[in-house]
Tab-separated table of C-alpha atoms in Angstrom:
chain	number	residue	atom	x	y	z
F	1	UNK	CA	-0.342	-29.410	2.151
F	2	UNK	CA	-1.493	-32.255	4.192
F	3	UNK	CA	-4.409	-34.162	2.603
F	4	UNK	CA	-7.719	-35.289	4.933
F	5	UNK	CA	-7.470	-38.300	6.544
F	6	UNK	CA	-11.090	-39.439	6.221
F	7	UNK	CA	-11.315	-39.990	10.284
F	8	UNK	CA	-14.810	-38.861	11.389
F	9	UNK	CA	-15.391	-36.871	14.631
F	10	UNK	CA	-17.582	-38.431	17.595
F	11	UNK	CA	-21.007	-37.026	18.430
F	12	UNK	CA	-20.077	-36.941	22.181
F	13	UNK	CA	-16.661	-34.541	21.338
F	14	UNK	CA	-19.176	-32.240	19.590
F	15	UNK	CA	-21.415	-32.056	22.575
F	16	UNK	CA	-18.708	-31.749	24.892
F	17	UNK	CA	-17.082	-28.881	22.940
F	18	UNK	CA	-20.734	-27.072	22.532
F	19	UNK	CA	-21.877	-27.538	26.361
F	20	UNK	CA	-19.154	-28.285	28.597
F	21	UNK	CA	-19.308	-25.891	31.493
F	22	UNK	CA	-16.118	-23.534	32.150
F	23	UNK	CA	-13.796	-25.494	30.031
F	24	UNK	CA	-10.276	-24.291	29.663
F	25	UNK	CA	-8.757	-27.648	27.861
F	26	UNK	CA	-10.451	-30.220	25.968
F	27	UNK	CA	-8.091	-33.212	24.906
F	28	UNK	CA	-9.090	-34.839	21.621
F	29	UNK	CA	-7.502	-38.230	20.571
F	30	UNK	CA	-7.810	-40.656	17.745
F	31	UNK	CA	-9.216	-43.926	18.498
F	32	UNK	CA	-10.522	-46.550	16.081
F	33	UNK	CA	-10.691	-44.243	13.403
F	34	UNK	CA	-12.661	-41.655	15.122
F	35	UNK	CA	-11.914	-38.340	16.697
F	36	UNK	CA	-13.046	-38.643	20.487
F	37	UNK	CA	-13.245	-36.784	23.880
F	38	UNK	CA	-10.171	-37.888	26.346
F	39	UNK	CA	-11.172	-35.416	28.710
F	40	UNK	CA	-11.738	-31.874	29.958
F	41	UNK	CA	-9.737	-29.258	32.440
F	42	UNK	CA	-12.045	-26.666	33.916
F	43	UNK	CA	-10.624	-23.288	34.301
F	44	UNK	CA	-8.873	-22.945	37.771
F	45	UNK	CA	-7.582	-19.233	37.222
F	46	UNK	CA	-8.651	-16.222	35.739
F	47	UNK	CA	-6.321	-16.172	32.674
F	48	UNK	CA	-5.483	-18.943	30.185
F	49	UNK	CA	-1.509	-18.373	30.901
F	50	UNK	CA	-2.059	-19.002	34.316
F	51	UNK	CA	-3.590	-22.722	33.487
F	52	UNK	CA	-1.102	-23.568	31.130
F	53	UNK	CA	0.994	-25.355	33.874
F	54	UNK	CA	-1.993	-27.893	34.263
F	55	UNK	CA	-1.657	-29.010	30.522
F	56	UNK	CA	1.992	-30.945	30.744
F	57	UNK	CA	0.295	-33.564	33.602
F	58	UNK	CA	-2.399	-34.807	30.904
F	59	UNK	CA	-0.005	-35.529	28.035
F	60	UNK	CA	2.258	-38.447	27.313
F	61	UNK	CA	5.705	-38.127	26.138
F	62	UNK	CA	5.416	-40.004	22.790
F	63	UNK	CA	1.373	-39.929	22.411
F	64	UNK	CA	0.098	-37.072	20.188
F	65	UNK	CA	-3.019	-35.322	20.896
F	66	UNK	CA	-4.942	-32.306	20.238
F	67	UNK	CA	-5.681	-29.832	22.840
F	68	UNK	CA	-8.747	-27.172	22.601
F	69	UNK	CA	-8.037	-24.558	24.815
F	70	UNK	CA	-10.347	-21.560	25.430
F	71	UNK	CA	-8.353	-18.463	25.972
F	72	UNK	CA	-11.357	-16.088	26.139
F	73	UNK	CA	-15.106	-16.304	26.229
F	74	UNK	CA	-15.012	-16.048	22.568
F	75	UNK	CA	-11.649	-17.351	21.252
F	76	UNK	CA	-10.076	-21.053	21.370
F	77	UNK	CA	-6.708	-21.981	20.489
F	78	UNK	CA	-5.828	-25.013	18.615
F	79	UNK	CA	-2.642	-26.912	19.950
F	80	UNK	CA	-1.720	-29.607	17.987
F	81	UNK	CA	0.716	-31.817	20.536
F	82	UNK	CA	2.930	-34.368	18.312
F	83	UNK	CA	6.155	-35.350	20.106
F	84	UNK	CA	9.292	-36.017	18.487
F	85	UNK	CA	9.267	-39.452	19.639
F	86	UNK	CA	5.928	-40.467	18.583
F	87	UNK	CA	5.620	-43.381	15.541
F	88	UNK	CA	5.625	-41.995	12.142
F	89	UNK	CA	2.101	-43.093	11.278
F	90	UNK	CA	0.884	-41.306	14.245
F	91	UNK	CA	2.704	-38.262	13.165
F	92	UNK	CA	1.092	-38.432	9.741
F	93	UNK	CA	-2.010	-39.214	10.856
F	94	UNK	CA	-2.887	-36.362	13.237
F	95	UNK	CA	-1.063	-34.094	10.666
F	96	UNK	CA	-3.777	-34.853	8.087
F	97	UNK	CA	-6.641	-34.841	10.602
F	98	UNK	CA	-6.292	-31.458	12.324
F	99	UNK	CA	-7.939	-29.612	9.363
F	100	UNK	CA	-11.261	-31.916	9.840
F	101	UNK	CA	-11.285	-31.483	13.254
F	102	UNK	CA	-11.389	-27.670	13.284
F	103	UNK	CA	-13.886	-27.668	10.306
F	104	UNK	CA	-16.207	-29.994	12.101
F	105	UNK	CA	-16.193	-27.718	15.335
F	106	UNK	CA	-16.279	-24.648	13.733
F	107	UNK	CA	-13.280	-23.153	12.304
F	108	UNK	CA	-14.264	-19.553	12.814
F	109	UNK	CA	-13.963	-20.304	16.578
F	110	UNK	CA	-10.236	-20.820	16.500
F	111	UNK	CA	-8.238	-17.602	16.155
F	112	UNK	CA	-5.044	-19.034	16.583
F	113	UNK	CA	-3.084	-22.392	16.439
F	114	UNK	CA	-0.077	-23.829	18.065
F	115	UNK	CA	2.413	-26.432	17.199
F	116	UNK	CA	4.023	-28.523	20.164
F	117	UNK	CA	6.549	-31.076	19.855
F	118	UNK	CA	7.402	-31.361	23.154
F	119	UNK	CA	5.674	-30.539	26.897
F	120	UNK	CA	8.577	-27.605	27.360
F	121	UNK	CA	6.653	-26.063	24.353
F	122	UNK	CA	3.469	-25.501	26.768
F	123	UNK	CA	4.175	-23.568	29.467
F	124	UNK	CA	3.312	-19.421	29.839
F	125	UNK	CA	7.031	-18.597	28.805
F	126	UNK	CA	6.666	-20.218	25.363
F	127	UNK	CA	3.237	-19.097	24.791
F	128	UNK	CA	4.331	-15.440	25.078
F	129	UNK	CA	7.242	-16.252	22.397
F	130	UNK	CA	4.539	-17.467	20.430
F	131	UNK	CA	2.535	-14.017	20.541
F	132	UNK	CA	5.291	-12.176	20.107
F	133	UNK	CA	6.295	-13.985	16.688
F	134	UNK	CA	2.520	-13.715	15.861
F	135	UNK	CA	2.258	-10.135	16.430
F	136	UNK	CA	5.947	-9.377	14.823
F	137	UNK	CA	6.008	-7.463	11.332
F	138	UNK	CA	6.421	-9.444	8.767
F	139	UNK	CA	9.784	-10.261	7.154
F	140	UNK	CA	10.479	-8.408	3.773
F	141	UNK	CA	13.308	-8.717	1.255
F	142	UNK	CA	15.261	-5.252	0.609
F	143	UNK	CA	12.965	-4.360	-2.534
F	144	UNK	CA	9.738	-5.146	-0.760
F	145	UNK	CA	11.095	-2.953	2.257
F	146	UNK	CA	11.905	-0.054	-0.094
F	147	UNK	CA	8.201	-0.453	-1.935
F	148	UNK	CA	6.612	-0.144	1.502
F	149	UNK	CA	8.471	2.763	2.281
F	150	UNK	CA	7.954	4.678	-0.960
F	151	UNK	CA	3.883	3.718	-0.400
F	152	UNK	CA	3.909	4.638	3.017
F	153	UNK	CA	5.399	8.121	2.189
F	154	UNK	CA	3.015	8.591	-0.543
F	155	UNK	CA	0.171	8.041	1.728
F	156	UNK	CA	1.297	10.560	4.279
F	157	UNK	CA	3.443	8.358	6.615
F	158	UNK	CA	6.914	6.995	7.095
F	159	UNK	CA	7.091	3.337	7.285
F	160	UNK	CA	8.668	1.774	10.227
F	161	UNK	CA	8.258	-1.992	10.185
F	162	UNK	CA	4.685	-2.823	10.571
F	163	UNK	CA	3.797	0.784	11.856
F	164	UNK	CA	3.565	3.797	10.131
F	165	UNK	CA	3.776	7.260	12.231
F	166	UNK	CA	2.181	10.349	11.037
F	167	UNK	CA	4.448	12.945	9.301
F	168	UNK	CA	3.315	16.523	8.713
F	169	UNK	CA	4.589	16.211	5.224
F	170	UNK	CA	1.713	15.399	2.799
F	171	UNK	CA	-0.771	15.665	5.259
F	172	UNK	CA	-1.955	19.310	4.444
F	173	UNK	CA	0.728	21.210	6.173
F	174	UNK	CA	3.492	20.997	3.595
F	175	UNK	CA	7.200	22.600	3.297
F	176	UNK	CA	8.256	25.868	4.524
F	177	UNK	CA	9.304	28.181	1.876
F	178	UNK	CA	12.473	30.149	1.391
F	179	UNK	CA	12.047	33.918	0.406
F	180	UNK	CA	14.194	34.047	-2.764
F	181	UNK	CA	12.099	30.865	-3.688
F	182	UNK	CA	8.970	32.927	-3.376
F	183	UNK	CA	10.544	36.133	-5.042
F	184	UNK	CA	11.627	33.677	-8.240
F	185	UNK	CA	8.178	32.062	-8.478
F	186	UNK	CA	6.392	35.917	-8.434
F	187	UNK	CA	9.047	36.941	-10.980
F	188	UNK	CA	8.051	33.905	-13.132
F	189	UNK	CA	4.278	34.807	-12.766
F	190	UNK	CA	5.017	38.163	-14.366
F	191	UNK	CA	7.288	37.674	-17.125
F	192	UNK	CA	6.427	37.120	-20.766
F	193	UNK	CA	8.903	34.731	-22.258
F	194	UNK	CA	9.695	30.784	-21.541
F	195	UNK	CA	11.388	30.007	-18.411
F	196	UNK	CA	11.957	27.613	-15.366
F	197	UNK	CA	12.277	27.661	-12.087
F	198	UNK	CA	13.640	24.529	-10.283
F	199	UNK	CA	12.812	23.807	-6.371
F	200	UNK	CA	14.456	21.527	-4.289
F	201	UNK	CA	14.014	20.490	-0.839
F	202	UNK	CA	16.669	21.253	2.072
F	203	UNK	CA	16.008	17.800	3.786
F	204	UNK	CA	17.573	19.120	7.122
F	205	UNK	CA	14.959	21.863	7.293
F	206	UNK	CA	12.351	20.449	5.078
F	207	UNK	CA	12.345	23.809	3.315
F	208	UNK	CA	11.811	24.140	-0.158
F	209	UNK	CA	14.500	26.356	-1.823
F	210	UNK	CA	15.496	27.729	-5.097
F	211	UNK	CA	17.807	25.572	-6.831
F	212	UNK	CA	18.174	27.555	-10.282
F	213	UNK	CA	15.915	30.173	-11.997
F	214	UNK	CA	16.723	30.991	-16.076
F	215	UNK	CA	14.944	31.640	-19.185
F	216	UNK	CA	14.658	28.428	-21.650
F	217	UNK	CA	12.814	27.288	-24.024
F	218	UNK	CA	10.740	24.001	-24.240
F	219	UNK	CA	13.595	21.903	-26.689
F	220	UNK	CA	15.983	22.959	-23.314
F	221	UNK	CA	13.560	21.531	-20.880
F	222	UNK	CA	14.904	17.699	-20.982
F	223	UNK	CA	18.449	18.926	-19.979
F	224	UNK	CA	17.790	21.362	-17.239
F	225	UNK	CA	16.130	18.757	-14.681
F	226	UNK	CA	18.618	16.778	-12.649
F	227	UNK	CA	19.095	13.181	-13.896
F	228	UNK	CA	19.363	11.299	-10.484
F	229	UNK	CA	17.962	13.492	-7.984
F	230	UNK	CA	13.963	14.314	-7.902
F	231	UNK	CA	12.864	18.288	-8.230
F	232	UNK	CA	9.963	20.084	-8.551
F	233	UNK	CA	10.005	22.317	-11.614
F	234	UNK	CA	7.646	25.423	-12.733
F	235	UNK	CA	8.174	25.751	-16.192
F	236	UNK	CA	6.173	29.220	-18.109
F	237	UNK	CA	5.070	27.985	-21.523
F	238	UNK	CA	3.738	30.459	-23.852
F	239	UNK	CA	2.063	28.377	-26.150
F	240	UNK	CA	-0.967	28.804	-29.158
F	241	UNK	CA	-2.462	25.306	-28.326
F	242	UNK	CA	-5.907	27.302	-26.786
F	243	UNK	CA	-7.693	30.101	-27.793
F	244	UNK	CA	-6.712	32.874	-26.925
F	245	UNK	CA	-2.864	31.566	-27.005
F	246	UNK	CA	-1.527	32.235	-23.480
F	247	UNK	CA	1.275	31.582	-21.216
F	248	UNK	CA	0.809	29.006	-18.443
F	249	UNK	CA	2.863	27.632	-15.645
F	250	UNK	CA	3.274	23.854	-16.079
F	251	UNK	CA	4.156	22.092	-12.588
F	252	UNK	CA	6.684	19.243	-12.980
F	253	UNK	CA	7.506	16.420	-10.599
F	254	UNK	CA	10.517	14.775	-11.833
F	255	UNK	CA	11.798	11.857	-9.696
F	256	UNK	CA	14.505	9.409	-11.518
F	257	UNK	CA	14.189	5.989	-11.070
F	258	UNK	CA	17.737	5.974	-9.974
F	259	UNK	CA	17.274	8.514	-6.995
F	260	UNK	CA	17.991	7.647	-3.606
F	261	UNK	CA	14.945	6.150	-1.737
F	262	UNK	CA	15.078	8.595	0.891
F	263	UNK	CA	14.800	11.654	-1.353
F	264	UNK	CA	11.905	9.911	-3.497
F	265	UNK	CA	9.760	9.414	-0.134
F	266	UNK	CA	10.339	12.984	0.900
F	267	UNK	CA	9.306	14.476	-2.748
F	268	UNK	CA	6.762	12.151	-3.719
F	269	UNK	CA	4.695	13.103	-0.065
F	270	UNK	CA	5.182	16.868	-0.930
F	271	UNK	CA	3.901	16.642	-4.478
F	272	UNK	CA	0.241	17.760	-3.793
F	273	UNK	CA	0.942	20.174	-1.117
F	274	UNK	CA	3.715	22.114	-2.836
F	275	UNK	CA	1.220	21.985	-5.935
F	276	UNK	CA	-1.477	23.688	-4.094
F	277	UNK	CA	1.040	26.353	-2.494
F	278	UNK	CA	2.119	27.634	-5.663
F	279	UNK	CA	-1.397	27.807	-7.186
F	280	UNK	CA	-2.287	30.054	-4.184
F	281	UNK	CA	1.110	31.819	-4.608
F	282	UNK	CA	0.430	32.551	-8.424
F	283	UNK	CA	-3.286	33.627	-7.561
F	284	UNK	CA	-2.006	36.494	-4.979
F	285	UNK	CA	0.556	37.428	-7.512
F	286	UNK	CA	-0.263	40.467	-10.223
F	287	UNK	CA	-0.053	38.576	-13.135
F	288	UNK	CA	-2.456	37.050	-16.065
F	289	UNK	CA	-0.266	33.633	-15.739
F	290	UNK	CA	-2.102	30.793	-14.164
F	291	UNK	CA	-0.968	27.332	-13.073
F	292	UNK	CA	-1.868	24.614	-15.733
F	293	UNK	CA	-4.822	22.325	-14.130
F	294	UNK	CA	-2.846	19.214	-14.752
F	295	UNK	CA	0.278	18.383	-13.090
F	296	UNK	CA	3.151	16.382	-14.996
F	297	UNK	CA	4.998	13.391	-13.298
F	298	UNK	CA	7.984	11.651	-14.586
F	299	UNK	CA	10.654	9.283	-14.088
F	300	UNK	CA	12.746	10.423	-17.146
F	301	UNK	CA	13.401	14.103	-17.380
F	302	UNK	CA	14.355	13.436	-21.007
F	303	UNK	CA	10.848	12.555	-22.161
F	304	UNK	CA	9.864	16.269	-21.512
F	305	UNK	CA	9.537	17.779	-25.195
F	306	UNK	CA	6.710	19.462	-26.577
F	307	UNK	CA	4.914	16.558	-27.936
F	308	UNK	CA	4.638	15.139	-24.174
F	309	UNK	CA	3.717	18.272	-22.178
F	310	UNK	CA	0.807	18.550	-24.945
F	311	UNK	CA	-0.407	15.323	-24.490
F	312	UNK	CA	-0.159	15.535	-20.622
F	313	UNK	CA	-2.142	18.826	-20.876
F	314	UNK	CA	-4.803	17.491	-22.890
F	315	UNK	CA	-3.406	19.576	-26.125
F	316	UNK	CA	-2.887	16.619	-28.284
F	317	UNK	CA	-6.175	17.048	-29.802
F	318	UNK	CA	-6.082	20.846	-30.100
F	319	UNK	CA	-4.620	22.656	-33.306
F	320	UNK	CA	-2.411	25.751	-33.281
F	321	UNK	CA	-4.349	28.751	-33.932
F	322	UNK	CA	-4.666	30.138	-37.590
F	323	UNK	CA	-7.107	32.298	-39.586
F	324	UNK	CA	-9.369	29.029	-40.313
F	325	UNK	CA	-9.373	27.710	-36.856
F	326	UNK	CA	-9.391	30.914	-34.539
F	327	UNK	CA	-13.253	30.107	-34.456
F	328	UNK	CA	-12.683	27.072	-32.341
F	329	UNK	CA	-9.240	26.008	-32.035
F	330	UNK	CA	-9.961	22.396	-31.922
F	331	UNK	CA	-9.321	20.120	-34.883
F	332	UNK	CA	-12.434	17.812	-35.879
F	333	UNK	CA	-11.546	14.182	-35.531
F	334	UNK	CA	-13.710	13.690	-38.408
F	335	UNK	CA	-16.003	15.502	-40.680
F	336	UNK	CA	-19.356	15.436	-39.123
F	337	UNK	CA	-21.776	13.036	-41.405
F	338	UNK	CA	-25.464	13.169	-41.625
F	339	UNK	CA	-27.465	10.425	-39.840
F	340	UNK	CA	-27.639	7.398	-42.154
F	341	UNK	CA	-31.039	5.424	-41.496
F	342	UNK	CA	-29.768	1.632	-40.887
F	343	UNK	CA	-31.238	-0.814	-43.463
F	344	UNK	CA	-34.160	-3.049	-42.714
F	345	UNK	CA	-33.623	-6.812	-42.993
F	346	UNK	CA	-33.955	-8.478	-46.562
F	347	UNK	CA	-36.993	-9.363	-47.897
F	348	UNK	CA	-37.759	-13.217	-47.759
F	349	UNK	CA	-38.574	-14.500	-51.075
């Protein structure tokens, strides 16, 4: 970071900048410890790029200068021309004064900056390269790129550099369902025992397919889900943590941190639409089993034990049904105490 040189700006320069008729370039130099107006070049062509060839003729090979270029009716370009052959003192002086110049004239008017070390840097071709560099996507490390990909997928798009194209996955359309998967979910809803349906995505066709369907209790749940691949799971869980006791289907999205990045993107983008599709399918099924109101998401399938499900589904403050708690089913956090009137201030003696 350069520090300010303390050099002031001449009133004439401020006046020229504010009122010059149809300016294209305003050349500014430092003379006698002051920023002064050198000359003004009026616009000769409709566009800034067409007038750029006029600029090298007013610059010297070894003397720095500032060029205030008007690229549009409301936008200015600040050009710092500091040749490699300039004196070291001049280089330092112009580097430390640039911020003061822009601030004095109104920094919000300058929408772009250009640094040139030779006249060859000031032509239409060089300016086009400069604009491509400004508009190019910012470079990302491998880790930053991976995070950007995941975030873009979760928001409903696929990250491509700095552009995100719309993907139908996660936008409300959702995946196709295979027939055997739909049958497995209906059968799960009509059962009475603890069971699970594990769902995976066929990436080539973007279709939800049945990976496995079997009876399983909650103790076996952590071992049934893949440890290195994402999946959706529907776990039918009979429990007594509600009044009356019920059997409900818990929607689980498992995405281990070791999963391939492309799989994580695809599965994360379809979490909500798959949940809604399951909910609709269960409503249509002739069964009293319903989908739990909360989704469960995990990056470590081994943590899916009974305590974890109770906590995630809001049953951690609910006690099992017995003869004494059949009225409410909730444990009182503490016994109700009568209102205690606060004591007044101590009487002064």
